[in-house]
Amino acid sequence: MSKVIKATRLVMSLPRTISYLNNTLGRDLEQDSGEGKECGLDAVDAREILAETEAMVSSLLKEAGAKAEEIINNAREQASKIVEEGRAELERLKQEAERAGYEEGFAAGQKALAGEREELLREVAAARAALDEERRNLIKEMEPKLLQLAIYIARQIVHAELKLYPGQIRNLIRATLDRALETGDVVLKVHPGDYEEVVAMLEEAGERKVQVEVDNSIQRGCVAETPYGMVDGTVDGQLKEVAHELLEVLPE
């Protein structure tokens, strides 16, 4: 049995515990979480990151909107063409019947018109069904991409806020400890940049059951090791778990 203690909510005040992610998104998040990038982030970099990610979202949504608009316009043009052809044929048949002056011809025209109308309705219905199917396929295709982008944006925003407001790290550490201390003594591994803040926080709280260690492989947040397993309180760890859960509930 895996020794992993899972948290139940994803907020800055409560960590999530992960096992692993066997999907592309997990690997992408790990590749993007290098130490140099987060550690060297300042306020200007944070704003630039947010601006770039907003541009990515706008471009992706515009692309989806343009594709949907193209499909709708094509369907409308096809329906309009069918209607115009039906009207032209009706007018032709009426004129022929009137010129001939025969009731039989007029009746034949009416019958032909009814057939044209039914064919027109069938073609319009088929065009509408094709448009609905294309719309559903487009949404299905875009959902995983939008989810990946949303997780990436969330990660950048959280890291930027932690850089701009370092005191927020205390909430993340405290939530992790509240969960981990239920099982006994804890070894708390933190990023070198968070070490002093965490030690000061524990001294203020008079917490003596926690041993703090520096771990260069850990980004913002912490990892708590207990006698019964591990509680992952890192930002990346929580976002990976959320991404994993969301991908599982997306329709096939």
XYZ file of C-alpha atoms in Angstrom:
252
model
C 0.000 0.000 0.000
C 1.352 3.459 -0.910
C 2.233 5.678 2.034
C 0.550 8.829 0.804
C -1.707 11.080 2.855
C -4.145 12.904 0.598
C -5.466 16.365 1.349
C -9.127 16.977 0.492
C -9.217 20.479 -0.995
C -7.087 22.667 -3.252
C -6.740 26.122 -1.739
C -3.749 28.117 -0.647
C -4.697 27.175 2.902
C -4.781 23.391 2.382
C -2.231 21.154 0.594
C -3.038 18.236 -1.646
C -1.247 14.919 -1.594
C -0.266 13.325 -4.888
C 0.901 9.957 -6.050
C 1.941 10.388 -9.667
C 0.562 11.608 -12.975
C 0.953 9.365 -15.968
C -0.063 11.924 -18.559
C 1.429 14.602 -20.741
C 0.201 17.455 -18.572
C 2.061 16.156 -15.523
C 5.300 15.996 -17.514
C 4.757 19.480 -18.916
C 4.299 20.930 -15.442
C 7.429 19.222 -14.172
C 9.491 20.479 -17.103
C 8.273 24.037 -16.577
C 9.056 24.097 -12.832
C 12.849 24.623 -12.942
C 14.444 26.252 -9.952
C 15.955 29.162 -11.825
C 12.653 30.292 -13.262
C 10.726 30.495 -9.987
C 13.602 31.635 -7.840
C 14.529 34.507 -10.170
C 10.988 35.798 -10.658
C 10.404 39.401 -9.633
C 7.333 41.627 -9.863
C 8.048 42.665 -13.460
C 8.605 39.056 -14.545
C 5.399 38.012 -12.835
C 3.384 40.621 -14.676
C 5.017 39.664 -17.978
C 4.135 36.019 -17.376
C 0.518 36.899 -16.629
C 0.364 39.086 -19.774
C 1.800 36.295 -21.929
C -0.603 33.686 -20.589
C -3.565 36.030 -21.087
C -2.475 36.481 -24.711
C -2.303 32.683 -25.107
C -5.862 32.303 -23.779
C -7.144 35.065 -26.078
C -5.490 33.511 -29.135
C -6.836 30.041 -28.379
C -10.382 31.280 -27.803
C -10.266 33.418 -30.965
C -9.167 30.386 -32.960
C -12.048 28.310 -31.590
C -14.523 31.133 -32.202
C -13.329 31.655 -35.775
C -13.669 27.956 -36.559
C -17.189 27.799 -35.110
C -18.175 30.971 -36.989
C -16.886 29.513 -40.265
C -18.967 26.354 -39.765
C -22.088 28.385 -38.969
C -21.611 30.695 -41.964
C -21.153 27.744 -44.329
C -24.328 26.112 -43.037
C -26.257 29.357 -43.416
C -24.998 29.877 -46.963
C -25.971 26.318 -47.911
C -29.440 26.696 -46.405
C -29.923 30.062 -48.130
C -28.871 28.582 -51.463
C -31.319 25.693 -51.095
C -34.168 28.085 -50.243
C -33.415 30.322 -53.216
C -33.267 27.356 -55.573
C -36.615 26.130 -54.241
C -38.217 29.533 -54.748
C -36.833 29.790 -58.275
C -38.163 26.348 -59.143
C -41.570 27.246 -57.706
C -41.733 30.407 -59.770
C -40.736 28.499 -62.905
C -43.405 25.874 -62.360
C -46.065 28.494 -61.694
C -45.163 30.395 -64.847
C -45.222 27.218 -66.924
C -48.622 26.282 -65.559
C -50.009 29.747 -66.136
C -48.666 29.858 -69.686
C -50.068 26.467 -70.494
C -53.360 27.368 -68.958
C -54.090 23.828 -68.022
C -55.293 22.842 -64.605
C -53.377 19.633 -64.940
C -50.152 21.533 -65.435
C -50.830 23.744 -62.456
C -51.622 20.717 -60.283
C -48.392 19.098 -61.429
C -46.563 22.280 -60.491
C -48.132 22.294 -57.033
C -47.168 18.664 -56.569
C -43.622 19.315 -57.687
C -43.445 22.312 -55.380
C -44.543 20.197 -52.424
C -41.805 17.705 -53.253
C -39.225 20.479 -53.514
C -40.339 21.861 -50.167
C -39.965 18.495 -48.461
C -36.511 18.035 -49.973
C -35.563 21.522 -48.853
C -36.662 20.805 -45.294
C -34.675 17.566 -45.249
C -31.533 19.293 -46.482
C -31.887 22.121 -43.949
C -32.376 19.589 -41.146
C -29.296 17.665 -42.288
C -27.238 20.867 -42.416
C -28.371 21.785 -38.902
C -27.509 18.316 -37.568
C -24.062 18.508 -39.177
C -23.504 21.918 -37.618
C -24.480 20.651 -34.157
C -22.155 17.658 -34.522
C -19.265 19.868 -35.610
C -19.870 22.168 -32.645
C -19.811 19.221 -30.224
C -16.620 17.889 -31.779
C -14.984 21.305 -31.541
C -15.837 21.630 -27.862
C -14.612 18.101 -27.169
C -11.353 18.812 -28.995
C -10.737 22.090 -27.171
C -11.560 20.926 -23.612
C -8.223 19.205 -22.808
C -6.229 22.064 -24.345
C -8.138 24.675 -22.380
C -7.710 22.644 -19.188
C -3.953 22.403 -19.705
C -3.763 26.122 -20.338
C -5.865 26.886 -17.252
C -3.578 24.771 -15.034
C -0.500 26.449 -16.509
C -1.979 29.898 -15.872
C -2.940 28.949 -12.307
C 0.588 27.747 -11.631
C 2.153 30.966 -12.927
C -0.262 33.126 -10.960
C 0.320 31.254 -7.676
C 4.100 31.381 -8.035
C 3.944 35.063 -8.939
C 1.802 35.863 -5.901
C 4.137 33.941 -3.609
C 7.036 35.987 -4.973
C 5.205 39.292 -4.647
C 3.726 38.401 -1.236
C 6.189 36.042 0.514
C 4.071 35.928 3.662
C 1.523 33.791 1.836
C 3.904 30.839 2.101
C 3.035 30.617 5.790
C -0.543 29.651 4.994
C 0.629 26.835 2.751
C 3.157 25.552 5.313
C 0.660 25.777 8.169
C -1.992 23.830 6.266
C 0.521 21.099 5.432
C 1.659 20.813 9.042
C -1.893 20.704 10.377
C -2.421 17.593 8.289
C 0.952 15.984 8.848
C 1.204 16.515 12.624
C -1.798 14.254 13.157
C 0.568 11.328 12.635
C 3.402 12.380 14.955
C 6.782 14.070 14.472
C 7.402 15.637 11.091
C 10.412 16.342 8.900
C 9.501 19.406 6.861
C 11.467 19.893 3.639
C 11.382 23.381 2.132
C 12.990 25.400 -0.633
C 16.110 27.344 0.457
C 14.311 30.624 -0.176
C 11.544 29.692 2.276
C 13.759 28.301 5.049
C 14.082 31.445 7.189
C 10.383 32.278 6.866
C 9.374 28.767 7.922
C 11.786 28.639 10.879
C 10.550 32.014 12.111
C 6.951 30.877 11.813
C 7.591 27.692 13.796
C 9.481 29.563 16.522
C 6.636 32.028 16.887
C 4.177 29.139 17.214
C 6.410 27.256 19.651
C 6.244 24.207 17.441
C 8.813 21.620 18.571
C 7.670 18.465 16.774
C 8.894 19.710 13.405
C 12.388 19.377 11.985
C 13.019 21.728 9.046
C 15.387 20.710 6.257
C 16.431 22.501 3.071
C 15.771 20.663 -0.188
C 16.849 22.316 -3.447
C 14.558 20.070 -5.492
C 11.439 21.537 -3.867
C 9.855 24.618 -5.351
C 7.413 26.884 -3.494
C 5.590 25.105 -0.705
C 6.858 22.127 1.235
C 6.876 18.360 1.626
C 6.158 16.890 5.049
C 7.539 13.438 5.833
C 5.793 11.531 8.630
C 6.177 8.034 10.073
C 3.234 6.948 7.927
C 3.849 8.652 4.620
C 4.239 11.981 2.878
C 2.057 15.097 2.575
C 2.833 17.104 -0.559
C 2.259 20.771 0.134
C 4.029 22.125 -2.957
C 2.155 24.337 -5.386
C 3.092 22.148 -8.336
C 2.063 18.984 -6.532
C -1.403 20.298 -5.781
C -1.928 21.583 -9.328
C -0.838 18.250 -10.801
C -3.387 16.424 -8.677
C -6.148 18.819 -9.709
C -5.222 18.409 -13.374
C -5.257 14.621 -12.992
C -8.710 14.643 -11.414
C -10.159 17.029 -14.011
C -8.795 15.005 -16.922
C -10.457 11.896 -15.492
C -13.916 13.492 -15.524
C -13.696 14.915 -19.048
C -15.924 13.003 -21.493
C -14.191 10.537 -23.812
